[in-house]
PDB file of C-alpha atoms in Angstrom:
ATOM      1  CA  UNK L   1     -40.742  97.568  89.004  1.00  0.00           C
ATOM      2  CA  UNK L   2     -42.197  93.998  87.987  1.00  0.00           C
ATOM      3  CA  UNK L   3     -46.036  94.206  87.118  1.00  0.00           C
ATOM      4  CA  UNK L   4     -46.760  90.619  87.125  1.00  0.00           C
ATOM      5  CA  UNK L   5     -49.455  89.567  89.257  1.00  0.00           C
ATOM      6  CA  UNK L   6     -49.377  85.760  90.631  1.00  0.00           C
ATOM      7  CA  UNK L   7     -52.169  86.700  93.386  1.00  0.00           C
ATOM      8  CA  UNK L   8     -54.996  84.718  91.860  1.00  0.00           C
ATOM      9  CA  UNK L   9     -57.465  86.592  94.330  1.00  0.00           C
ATOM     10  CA  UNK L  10     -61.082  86.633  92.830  1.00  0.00           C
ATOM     11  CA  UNK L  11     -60.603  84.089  90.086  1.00  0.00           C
ATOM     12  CA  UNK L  12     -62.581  81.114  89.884  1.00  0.00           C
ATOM     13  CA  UNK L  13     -60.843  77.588  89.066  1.00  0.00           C
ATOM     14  CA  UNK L  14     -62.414  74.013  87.902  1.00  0.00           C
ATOM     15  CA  UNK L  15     -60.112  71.713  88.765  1.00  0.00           C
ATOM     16  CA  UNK L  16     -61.284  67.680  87.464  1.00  0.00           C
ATOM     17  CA  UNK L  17     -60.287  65.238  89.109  1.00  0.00           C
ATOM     18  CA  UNK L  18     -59.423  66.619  92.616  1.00  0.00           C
ATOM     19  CA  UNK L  19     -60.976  64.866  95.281  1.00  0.00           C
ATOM     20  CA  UNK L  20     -57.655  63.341  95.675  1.00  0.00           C
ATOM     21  CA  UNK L  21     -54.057  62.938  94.598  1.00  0.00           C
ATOM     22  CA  UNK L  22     -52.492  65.383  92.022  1.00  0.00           C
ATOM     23  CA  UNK L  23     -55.847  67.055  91.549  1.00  0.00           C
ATOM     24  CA  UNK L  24     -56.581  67.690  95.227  1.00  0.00           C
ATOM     25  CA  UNK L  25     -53.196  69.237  95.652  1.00  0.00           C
ATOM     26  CA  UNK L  26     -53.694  71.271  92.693  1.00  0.00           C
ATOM     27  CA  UNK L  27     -56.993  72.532  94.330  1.00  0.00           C
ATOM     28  CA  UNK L  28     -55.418  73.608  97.661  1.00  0.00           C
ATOM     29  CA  UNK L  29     -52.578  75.363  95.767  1.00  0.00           C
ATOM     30  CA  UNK L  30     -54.821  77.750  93.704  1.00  0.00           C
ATOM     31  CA  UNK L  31     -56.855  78.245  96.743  1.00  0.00           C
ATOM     32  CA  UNK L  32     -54.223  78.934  98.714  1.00  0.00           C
ATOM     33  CA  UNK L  33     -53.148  81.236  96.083  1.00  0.00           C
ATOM     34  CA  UNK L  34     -56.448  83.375  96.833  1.00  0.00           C
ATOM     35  CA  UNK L  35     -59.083  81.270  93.809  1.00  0.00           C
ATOM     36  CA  UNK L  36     -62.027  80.179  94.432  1.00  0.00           C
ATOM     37  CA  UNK L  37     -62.707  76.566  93.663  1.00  0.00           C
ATOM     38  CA  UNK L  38     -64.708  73.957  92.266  1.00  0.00           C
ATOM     39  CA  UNK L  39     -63.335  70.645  93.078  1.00  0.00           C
ATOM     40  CA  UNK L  40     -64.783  67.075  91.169  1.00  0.00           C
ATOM     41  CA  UNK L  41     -64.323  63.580  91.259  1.00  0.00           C
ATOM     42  CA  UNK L  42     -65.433  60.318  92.807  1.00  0.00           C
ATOM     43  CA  UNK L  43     -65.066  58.850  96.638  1.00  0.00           C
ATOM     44  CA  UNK L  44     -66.996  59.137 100.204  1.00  0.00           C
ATOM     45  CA  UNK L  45     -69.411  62.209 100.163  1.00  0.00           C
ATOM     46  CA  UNK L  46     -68.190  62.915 104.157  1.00  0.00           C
ATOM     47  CA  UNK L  47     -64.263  63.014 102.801  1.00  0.00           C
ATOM     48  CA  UNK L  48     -65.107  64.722  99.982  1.00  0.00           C
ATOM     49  CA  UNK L  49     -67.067  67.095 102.105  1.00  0.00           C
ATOM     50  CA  UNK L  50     -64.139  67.091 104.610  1.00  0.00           C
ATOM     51  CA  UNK L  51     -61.747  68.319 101.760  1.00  0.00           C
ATOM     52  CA  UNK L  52     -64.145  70.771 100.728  1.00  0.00           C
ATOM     53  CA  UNK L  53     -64.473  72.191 103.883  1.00  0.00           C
ATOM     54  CA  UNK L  54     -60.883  71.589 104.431  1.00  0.00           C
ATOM     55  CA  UNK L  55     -59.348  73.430 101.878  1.00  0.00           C
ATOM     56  CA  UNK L  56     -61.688  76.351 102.466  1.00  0.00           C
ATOM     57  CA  UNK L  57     -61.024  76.926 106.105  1.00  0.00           C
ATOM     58  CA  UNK L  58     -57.306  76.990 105.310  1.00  0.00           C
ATOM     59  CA  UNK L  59     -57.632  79.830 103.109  1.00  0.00           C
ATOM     60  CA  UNK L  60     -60.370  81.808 103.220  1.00  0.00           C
ATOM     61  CA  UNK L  61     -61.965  80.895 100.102  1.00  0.00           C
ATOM     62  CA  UNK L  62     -64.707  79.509  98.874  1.00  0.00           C
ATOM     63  CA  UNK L  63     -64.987  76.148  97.496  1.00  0.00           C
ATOM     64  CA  UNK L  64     -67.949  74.140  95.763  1.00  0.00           C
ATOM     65  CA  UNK L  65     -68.026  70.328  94.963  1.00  0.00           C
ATOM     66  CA  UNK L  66     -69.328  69.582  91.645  1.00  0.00           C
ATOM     67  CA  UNK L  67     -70.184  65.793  90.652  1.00  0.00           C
ATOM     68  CA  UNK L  68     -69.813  65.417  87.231  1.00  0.00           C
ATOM     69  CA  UNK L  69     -68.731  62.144  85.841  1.00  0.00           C
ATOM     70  CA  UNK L  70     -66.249  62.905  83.677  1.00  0.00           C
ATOM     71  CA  UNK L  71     -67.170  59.719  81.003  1.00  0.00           C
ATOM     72  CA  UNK L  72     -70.821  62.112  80.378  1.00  0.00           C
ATOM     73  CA  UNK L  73     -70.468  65.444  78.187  1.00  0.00           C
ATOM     74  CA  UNK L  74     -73.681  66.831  79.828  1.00  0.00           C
ATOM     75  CA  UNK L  75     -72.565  66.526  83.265  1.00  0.00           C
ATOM     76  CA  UNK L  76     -69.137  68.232  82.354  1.00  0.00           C
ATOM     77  CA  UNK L  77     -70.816  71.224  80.495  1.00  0.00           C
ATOM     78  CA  UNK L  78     -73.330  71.308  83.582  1.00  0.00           C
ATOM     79  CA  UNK L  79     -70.198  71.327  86.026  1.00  0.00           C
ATOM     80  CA  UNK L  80     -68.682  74.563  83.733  1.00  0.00           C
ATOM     81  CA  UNK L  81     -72.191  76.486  84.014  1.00  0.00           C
ATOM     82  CA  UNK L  82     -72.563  75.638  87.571  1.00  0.00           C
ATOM     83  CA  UNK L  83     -68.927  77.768  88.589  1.00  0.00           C
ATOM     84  CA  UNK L  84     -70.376  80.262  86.399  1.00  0.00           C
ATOM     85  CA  UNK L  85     -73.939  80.326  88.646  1.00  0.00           C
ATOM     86  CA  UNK L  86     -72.287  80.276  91.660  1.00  0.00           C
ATOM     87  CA  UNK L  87     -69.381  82.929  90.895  1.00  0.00           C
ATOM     88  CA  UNK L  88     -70.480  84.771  88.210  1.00  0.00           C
ATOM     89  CA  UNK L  89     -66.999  83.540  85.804  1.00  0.00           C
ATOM     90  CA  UNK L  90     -64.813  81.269  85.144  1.00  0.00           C
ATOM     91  CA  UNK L  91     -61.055  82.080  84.894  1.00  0.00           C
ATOM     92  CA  UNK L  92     -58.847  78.476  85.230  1.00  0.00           C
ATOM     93  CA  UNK L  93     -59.728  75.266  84.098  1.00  0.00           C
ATOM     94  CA  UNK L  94     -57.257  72.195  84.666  1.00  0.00           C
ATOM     95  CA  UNK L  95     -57.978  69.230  83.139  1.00  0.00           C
ATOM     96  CA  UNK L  96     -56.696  66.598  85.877  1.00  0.00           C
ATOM     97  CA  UNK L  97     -59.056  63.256  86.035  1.00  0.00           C
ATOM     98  CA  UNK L  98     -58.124  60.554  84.848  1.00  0.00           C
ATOM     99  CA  UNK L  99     -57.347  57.076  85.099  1.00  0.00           C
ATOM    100  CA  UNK L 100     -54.481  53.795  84.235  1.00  0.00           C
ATOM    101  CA  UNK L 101     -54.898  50.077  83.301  1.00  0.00           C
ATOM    102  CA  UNK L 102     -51.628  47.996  82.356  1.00  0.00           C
ATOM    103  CA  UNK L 103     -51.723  45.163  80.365  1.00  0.00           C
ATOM    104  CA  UNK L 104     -50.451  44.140  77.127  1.00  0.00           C
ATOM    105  CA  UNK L 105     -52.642  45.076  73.860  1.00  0.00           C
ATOM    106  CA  UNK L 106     -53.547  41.574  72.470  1.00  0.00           C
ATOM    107  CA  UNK L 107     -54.723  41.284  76.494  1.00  0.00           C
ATOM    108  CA  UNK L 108     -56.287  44.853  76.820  1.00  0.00           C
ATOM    109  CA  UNK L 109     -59.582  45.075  77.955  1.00  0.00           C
ATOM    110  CA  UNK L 110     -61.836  46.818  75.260  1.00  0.00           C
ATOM    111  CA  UNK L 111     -64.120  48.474  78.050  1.00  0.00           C
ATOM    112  CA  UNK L 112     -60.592  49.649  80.264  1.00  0.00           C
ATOM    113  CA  UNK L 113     -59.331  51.058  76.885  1.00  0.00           C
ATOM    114  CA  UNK L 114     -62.579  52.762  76.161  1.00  0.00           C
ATOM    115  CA  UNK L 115     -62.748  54.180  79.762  1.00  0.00           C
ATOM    116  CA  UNK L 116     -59.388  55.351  79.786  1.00  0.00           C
ATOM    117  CA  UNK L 117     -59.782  57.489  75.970  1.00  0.00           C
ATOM    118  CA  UNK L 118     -63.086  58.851  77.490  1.00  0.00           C
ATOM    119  CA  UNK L 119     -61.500  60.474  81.145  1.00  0.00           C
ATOM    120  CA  UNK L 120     -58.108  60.782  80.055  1.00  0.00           C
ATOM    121  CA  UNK L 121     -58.672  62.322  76.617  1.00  0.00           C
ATOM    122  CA  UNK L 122     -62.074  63.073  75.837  1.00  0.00           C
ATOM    123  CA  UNK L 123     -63.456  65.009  78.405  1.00  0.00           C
ATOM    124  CA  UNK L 124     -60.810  67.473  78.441  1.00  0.00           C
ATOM    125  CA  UNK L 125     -61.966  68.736  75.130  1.00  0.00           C
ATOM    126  CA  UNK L 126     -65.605  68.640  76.570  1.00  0.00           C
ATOM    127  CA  UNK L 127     -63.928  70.477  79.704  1.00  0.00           C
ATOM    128  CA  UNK L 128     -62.199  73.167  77.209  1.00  0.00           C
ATOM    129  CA  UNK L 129     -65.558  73.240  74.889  1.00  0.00           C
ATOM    130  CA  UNK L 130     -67.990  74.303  77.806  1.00  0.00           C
ATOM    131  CA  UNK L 131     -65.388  76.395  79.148  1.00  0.00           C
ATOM    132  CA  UNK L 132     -64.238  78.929  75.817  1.00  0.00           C
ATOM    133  CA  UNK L 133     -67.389  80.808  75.572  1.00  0.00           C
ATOM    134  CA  UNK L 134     -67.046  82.451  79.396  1.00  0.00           C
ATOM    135  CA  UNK L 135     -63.634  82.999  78.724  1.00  0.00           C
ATOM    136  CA  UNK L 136     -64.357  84.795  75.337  1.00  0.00           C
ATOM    137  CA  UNK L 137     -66.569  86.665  76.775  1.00  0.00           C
ATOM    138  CA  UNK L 138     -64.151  87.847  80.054  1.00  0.00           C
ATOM    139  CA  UNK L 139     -61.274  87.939  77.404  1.00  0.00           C
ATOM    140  CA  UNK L 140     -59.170  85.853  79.377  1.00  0.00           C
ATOM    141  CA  UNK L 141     -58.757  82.432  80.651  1.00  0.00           C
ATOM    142  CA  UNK L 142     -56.585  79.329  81.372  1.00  0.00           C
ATOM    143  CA  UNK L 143     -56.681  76.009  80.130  1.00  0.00           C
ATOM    144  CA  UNK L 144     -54.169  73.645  82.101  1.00  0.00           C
ATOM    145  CA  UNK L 145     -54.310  69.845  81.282  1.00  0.00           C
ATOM    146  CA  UNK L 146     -52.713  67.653  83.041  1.00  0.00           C
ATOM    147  CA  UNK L 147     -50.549  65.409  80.499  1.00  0.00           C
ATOM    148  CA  UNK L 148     -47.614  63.358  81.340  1.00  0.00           C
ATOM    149  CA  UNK L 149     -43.850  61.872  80.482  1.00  0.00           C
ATOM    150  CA  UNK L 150     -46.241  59.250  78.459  1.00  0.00           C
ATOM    151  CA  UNK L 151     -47.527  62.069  76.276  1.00  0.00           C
ATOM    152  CA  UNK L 152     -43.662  62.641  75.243  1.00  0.00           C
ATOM    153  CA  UNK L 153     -42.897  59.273  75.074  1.00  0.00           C
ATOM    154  CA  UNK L 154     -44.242  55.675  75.618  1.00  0.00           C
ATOM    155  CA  UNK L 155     -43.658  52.815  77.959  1.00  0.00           C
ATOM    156  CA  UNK L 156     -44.985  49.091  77.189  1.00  0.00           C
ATOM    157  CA  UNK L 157     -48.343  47.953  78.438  1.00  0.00           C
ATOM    158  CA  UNK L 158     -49.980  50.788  78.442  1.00  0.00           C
ATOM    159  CA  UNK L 159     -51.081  51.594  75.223  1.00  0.00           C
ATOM    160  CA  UNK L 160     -54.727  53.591  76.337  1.00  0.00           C
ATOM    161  CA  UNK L 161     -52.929  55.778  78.916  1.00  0.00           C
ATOM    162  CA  UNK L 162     -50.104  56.900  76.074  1.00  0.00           C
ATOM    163  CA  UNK L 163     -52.444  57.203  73.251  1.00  0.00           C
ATOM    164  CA  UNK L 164     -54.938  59.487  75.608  1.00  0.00           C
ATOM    165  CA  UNK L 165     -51.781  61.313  76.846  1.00  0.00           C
ATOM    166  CA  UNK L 166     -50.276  61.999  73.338  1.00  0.00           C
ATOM    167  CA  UNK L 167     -53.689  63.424  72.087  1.00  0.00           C
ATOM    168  CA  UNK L 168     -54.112  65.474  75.231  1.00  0.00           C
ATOM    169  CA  UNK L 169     -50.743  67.071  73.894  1.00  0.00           C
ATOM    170  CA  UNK L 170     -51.962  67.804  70.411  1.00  0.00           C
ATOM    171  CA  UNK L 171     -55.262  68.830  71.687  1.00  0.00           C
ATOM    172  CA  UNK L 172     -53.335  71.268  73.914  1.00  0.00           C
ATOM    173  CA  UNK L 173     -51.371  72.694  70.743  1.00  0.00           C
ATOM    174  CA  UNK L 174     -54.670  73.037  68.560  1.00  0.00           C
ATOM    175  CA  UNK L 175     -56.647  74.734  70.985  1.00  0.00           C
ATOM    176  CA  UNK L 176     -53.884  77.297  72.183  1.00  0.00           C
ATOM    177  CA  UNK L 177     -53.778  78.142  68.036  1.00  0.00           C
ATOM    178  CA  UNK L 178     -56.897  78.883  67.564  1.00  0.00           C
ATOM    179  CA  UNK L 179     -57.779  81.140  71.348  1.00  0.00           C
ATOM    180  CA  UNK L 180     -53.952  82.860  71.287  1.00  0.00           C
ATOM    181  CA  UNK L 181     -55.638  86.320  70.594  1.00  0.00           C
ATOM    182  CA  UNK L 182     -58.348  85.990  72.809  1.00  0.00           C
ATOM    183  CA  UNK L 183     -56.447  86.411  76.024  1.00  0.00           C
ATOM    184  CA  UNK L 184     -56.837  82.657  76.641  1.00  0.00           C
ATOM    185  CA  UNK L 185     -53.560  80.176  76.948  1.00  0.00           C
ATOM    186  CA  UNK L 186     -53.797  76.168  76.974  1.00  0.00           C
ATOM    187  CA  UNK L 187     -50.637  74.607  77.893  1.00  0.00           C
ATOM    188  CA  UNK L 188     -49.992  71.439  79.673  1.00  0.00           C
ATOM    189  CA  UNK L 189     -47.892  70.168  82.508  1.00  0.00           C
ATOM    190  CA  UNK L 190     -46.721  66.412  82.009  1.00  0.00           C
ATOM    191  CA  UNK L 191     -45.067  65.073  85.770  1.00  0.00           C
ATOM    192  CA  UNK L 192     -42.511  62.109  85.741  1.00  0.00           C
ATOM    193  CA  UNK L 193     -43.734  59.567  88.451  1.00  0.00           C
ATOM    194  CA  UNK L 194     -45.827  61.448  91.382  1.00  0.00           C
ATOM    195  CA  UNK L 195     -46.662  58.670  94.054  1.00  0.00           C
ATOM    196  CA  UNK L 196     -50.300  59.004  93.596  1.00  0.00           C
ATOM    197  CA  UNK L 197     -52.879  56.438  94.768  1.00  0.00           C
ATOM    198  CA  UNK L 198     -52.787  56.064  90.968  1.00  0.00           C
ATOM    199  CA  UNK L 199     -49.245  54.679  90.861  1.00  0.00           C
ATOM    200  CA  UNK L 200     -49.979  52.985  94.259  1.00  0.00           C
ATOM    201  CA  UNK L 201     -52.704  50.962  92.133  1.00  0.00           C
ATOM    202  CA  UNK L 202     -50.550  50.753  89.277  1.00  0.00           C
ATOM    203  CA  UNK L 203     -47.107  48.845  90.962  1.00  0.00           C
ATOM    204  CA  UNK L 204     -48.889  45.976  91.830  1.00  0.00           C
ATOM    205  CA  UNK L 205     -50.425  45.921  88.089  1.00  0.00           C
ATOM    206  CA  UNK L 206     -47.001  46.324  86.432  1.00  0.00           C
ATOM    207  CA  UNK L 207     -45.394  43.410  88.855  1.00  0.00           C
ATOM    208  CA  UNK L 208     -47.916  41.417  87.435  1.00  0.00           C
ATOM    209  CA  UNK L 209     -47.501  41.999  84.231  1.00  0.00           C
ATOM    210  CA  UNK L 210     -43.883  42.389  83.893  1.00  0.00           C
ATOM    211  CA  UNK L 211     -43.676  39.193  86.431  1.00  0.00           C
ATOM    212  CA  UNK L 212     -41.417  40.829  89.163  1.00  0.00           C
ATOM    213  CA  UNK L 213     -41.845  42.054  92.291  1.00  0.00           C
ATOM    214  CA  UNK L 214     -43.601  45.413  93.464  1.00  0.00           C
ATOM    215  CA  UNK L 215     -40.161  46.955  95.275  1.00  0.00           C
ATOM    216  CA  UNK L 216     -38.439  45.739  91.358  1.00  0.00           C
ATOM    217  CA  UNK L 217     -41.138  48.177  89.860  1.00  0.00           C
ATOM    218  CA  UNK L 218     -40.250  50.843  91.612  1.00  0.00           C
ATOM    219  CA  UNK L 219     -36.703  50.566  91.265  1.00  0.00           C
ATOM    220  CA  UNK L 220     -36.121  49.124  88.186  1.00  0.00           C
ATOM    221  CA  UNK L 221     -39.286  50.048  86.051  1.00  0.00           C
ATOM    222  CA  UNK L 222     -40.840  53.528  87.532  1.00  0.00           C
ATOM    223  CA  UNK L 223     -37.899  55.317  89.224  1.00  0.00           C
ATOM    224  CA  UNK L 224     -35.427  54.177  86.445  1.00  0.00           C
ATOM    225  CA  UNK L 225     -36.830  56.405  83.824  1.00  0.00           C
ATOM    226  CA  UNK L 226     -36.327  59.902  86.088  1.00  0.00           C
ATOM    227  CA  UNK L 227     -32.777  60.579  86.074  1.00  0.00           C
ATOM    228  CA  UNK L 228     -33.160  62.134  90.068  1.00  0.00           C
ATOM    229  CA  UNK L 229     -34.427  58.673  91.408  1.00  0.00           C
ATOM    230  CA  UNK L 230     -36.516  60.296  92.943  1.00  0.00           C
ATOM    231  CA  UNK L 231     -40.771  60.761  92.813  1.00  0.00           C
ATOM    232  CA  UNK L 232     -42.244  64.070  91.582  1.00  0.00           C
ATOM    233  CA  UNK L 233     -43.505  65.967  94.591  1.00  0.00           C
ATOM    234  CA  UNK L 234     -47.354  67.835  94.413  1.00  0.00           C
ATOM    235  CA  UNK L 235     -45.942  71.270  95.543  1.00  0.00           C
ATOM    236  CA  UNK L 236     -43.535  70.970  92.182  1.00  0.00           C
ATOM    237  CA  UNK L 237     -46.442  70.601  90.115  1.00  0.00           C
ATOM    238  CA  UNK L 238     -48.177  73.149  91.954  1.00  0.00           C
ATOM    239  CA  UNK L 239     -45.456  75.358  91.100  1.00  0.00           C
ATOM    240  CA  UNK L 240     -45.393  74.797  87.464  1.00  0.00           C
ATOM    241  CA  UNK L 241     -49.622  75.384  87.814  1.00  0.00           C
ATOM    242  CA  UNK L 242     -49.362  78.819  89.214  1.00  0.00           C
ATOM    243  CA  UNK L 243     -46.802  79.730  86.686  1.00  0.00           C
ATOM    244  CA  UNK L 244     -49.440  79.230  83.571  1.00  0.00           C
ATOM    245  CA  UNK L 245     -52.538  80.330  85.518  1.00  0.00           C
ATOM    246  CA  UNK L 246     -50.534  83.925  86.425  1.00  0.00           C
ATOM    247  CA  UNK L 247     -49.770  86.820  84.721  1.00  0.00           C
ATOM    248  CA  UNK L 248     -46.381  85.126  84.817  1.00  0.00           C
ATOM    249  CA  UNK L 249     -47.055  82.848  82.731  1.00  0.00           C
ATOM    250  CA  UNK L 250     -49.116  85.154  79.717  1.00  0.00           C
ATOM    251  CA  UNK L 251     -47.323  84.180  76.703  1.00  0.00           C
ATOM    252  CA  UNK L 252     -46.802  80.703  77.386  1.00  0.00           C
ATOM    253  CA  UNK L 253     -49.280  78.753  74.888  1.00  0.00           C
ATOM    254  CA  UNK L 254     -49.566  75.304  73.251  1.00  0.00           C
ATOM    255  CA  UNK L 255     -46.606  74.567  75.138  1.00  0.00           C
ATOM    256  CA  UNK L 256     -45.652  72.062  78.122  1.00  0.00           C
ATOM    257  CA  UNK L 257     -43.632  71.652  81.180  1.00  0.00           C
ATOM    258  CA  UNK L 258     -42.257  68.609  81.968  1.00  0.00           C
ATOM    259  CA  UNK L 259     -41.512  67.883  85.476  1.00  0.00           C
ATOM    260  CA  UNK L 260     -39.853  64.540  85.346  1.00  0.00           C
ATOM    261  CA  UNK L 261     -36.839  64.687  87.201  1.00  0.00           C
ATOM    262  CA  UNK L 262     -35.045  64.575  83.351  1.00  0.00           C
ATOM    263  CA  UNK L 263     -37.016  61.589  81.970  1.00  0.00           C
ATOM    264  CA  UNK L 264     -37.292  63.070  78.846  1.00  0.00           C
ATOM    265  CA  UNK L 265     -34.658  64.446  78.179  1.00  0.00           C
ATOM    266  CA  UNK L 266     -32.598  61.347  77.217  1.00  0.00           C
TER     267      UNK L 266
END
C-alpha cells in the first residue's frame, strides 16, 4: 500500500505573485489541496480582497494577503515572517511574480531591464533567503519557482526576461545542493505559453516590434514554438505544483518540469 501523502492539509504556502494569472491559480490549487495561504501582488484592494475571500470560502481554508513589493528585500523577508506569525510555519514557497518588456537590446530600456532582474530574478533568492531558516528548523520545506521555456532557451527581444529566467534556473540548482539533506527540495516548473494577462500585454508588444499583426504573433511567433499549438492551461501547472510540494514529489531536487506542449524538446 502507497504511503505518499499529496493532502497538503495544515501546511502553510507563500505564493508571489498571485493576485492574478498563473499565481492566483496556483493559490487556489494548494488551497484547494487543504494549505493555507498567503497570496501577494499588486491590483484593486476590493478584488484582491474578493480573491482572498474567494479562494477561502471555496475551500475551507484560510488565506492572508500580504503586500510586499517584490523590487524591496525588507518587505519580502517581512511577508516570510508574517506567514510564520499568523500560522506558526512555513512549509511551500513558490516563487511566481514577475514581469515582461520586449524590445530589442540597443532599444531596451535600462529602468524595464533593471525592473525585470529585480522581480523576475532577484527576489526569489530574497524569497528562498527569508524562507530557509523556518524550514531548517521544521526540517522540511518546498521551494517552487516559477521559471519558463526562456530559462531553457531564448527568443529575440527579450533579453531581461531570458537572462532573469536562466538565473532563476541556476539559482534553483545551487540552492537544492546545498538544503538536499535538510528535508528541503527547490525545483522549478518552466510553462510554454499560458495565456496570462502577461502574454495578453505582451502580443501587442511583440507585433510592434516584430512589425506584424497581433493574430501573426500568436500564430506564427508564440504558438509556433509549442509543438501542440495549443496554450498551456493553469490546472497543468497546478498539476506539476502539487507534484513537488507532496510527498510525491520528495526526491525531486534542483530539477525542472517543463510544461511546454514540447517546445523544448526540439
Amino acid at each position: 500500500m502507497s504511503s505518499i501523502r499529496t493532502d497538503l492539509t495544515g501546511q502553510v504556502a507563500i505564493v508571489t505573485g498571485s493576485t492574478s494569472g498563473i499565481g492566483a491559480a496556483m493559490a487556489d490549487a494548494l488551497a484547494a489541496n487543504g494549505a493555507n495561504v498567503i497570496i501577494n501582488g499588486l491590483g484593486d484592494a476590493d478584488a484582491i480582497e474578493k480573491e482572498r475571500a474567494g479562494i477561502a470560502e471555496r475551500h475551507g481554508v484560510e488565506v492572508r494577503y500580504h503586500p510586499a513589493n517584490m523590487l524591496k528585500s525588507g518587505e519580502i523577508a517581512d511577508m516570510v515572517a508574517f506567514a510564520k506569525r499568523e500560522f506558526g510555519r512555513l512549509d511551500i514557497l513558490m516563487n511566481n511574480a514577475g514581469i515582461q518588456h520586449v524590445a530589442p537590446v540597443d532599444e531596451f530600456p535600462e529602468d524595464k531591464w533593471d525592473a525585470i532582474i529585480a522581480i523576475n530574478l532577484t527576489s526569489v533568492f530574497h524569497g528562498a533567503k527569508a524562507a530557509l531558516p523556518i524550514m531548517k528548523r521544521q526540517g522540511r520545506g518546498r521551494i517552487v519557482n516559477l521559471a519558463s521555456a526562456h530559462g531553457l532557451v531564448a527568443s529575440p527581444f527579450k533579453s531581461a526576461y531570458v537572462a532573469a529566467k536562466h538565473g532563476v534556473m541556476g539559482f534553483t540548482k545551487t540552492l537544492a545542493l546545498e538544503v538536499a539533506e535538510q528535508g528541503i527540495t527547490c525545483n522549478a516548473i518552466c510553462p510554454g505559453y499560458v495565456k496570462t494577462p502577461l502574454v495578453e500585454n505582451q502580443i501587442g508588444d511583440t507585433a510592434k516590434a516584430r512589425g506584424i499583426t497581433e493574430e501573426e504573433v500568436v500564430r506564427d511567433v508564440l504558438l509556433a514554438a509549442q509543438p501542440t499549438k495549443q496554450f498551456v492551461t493553469y490546472d497543468q501547472l497546478a498539476g506539476a505544483l502539487l507534484y513537488l510540494v507532496s510527498d510525491a514529489g520528495a526526491n525531486m531536487n534542483g530539477s525542472w518540469i517543463s510544461v511546454d506542449g514540447g517546445w523544448t524538446a526540439k
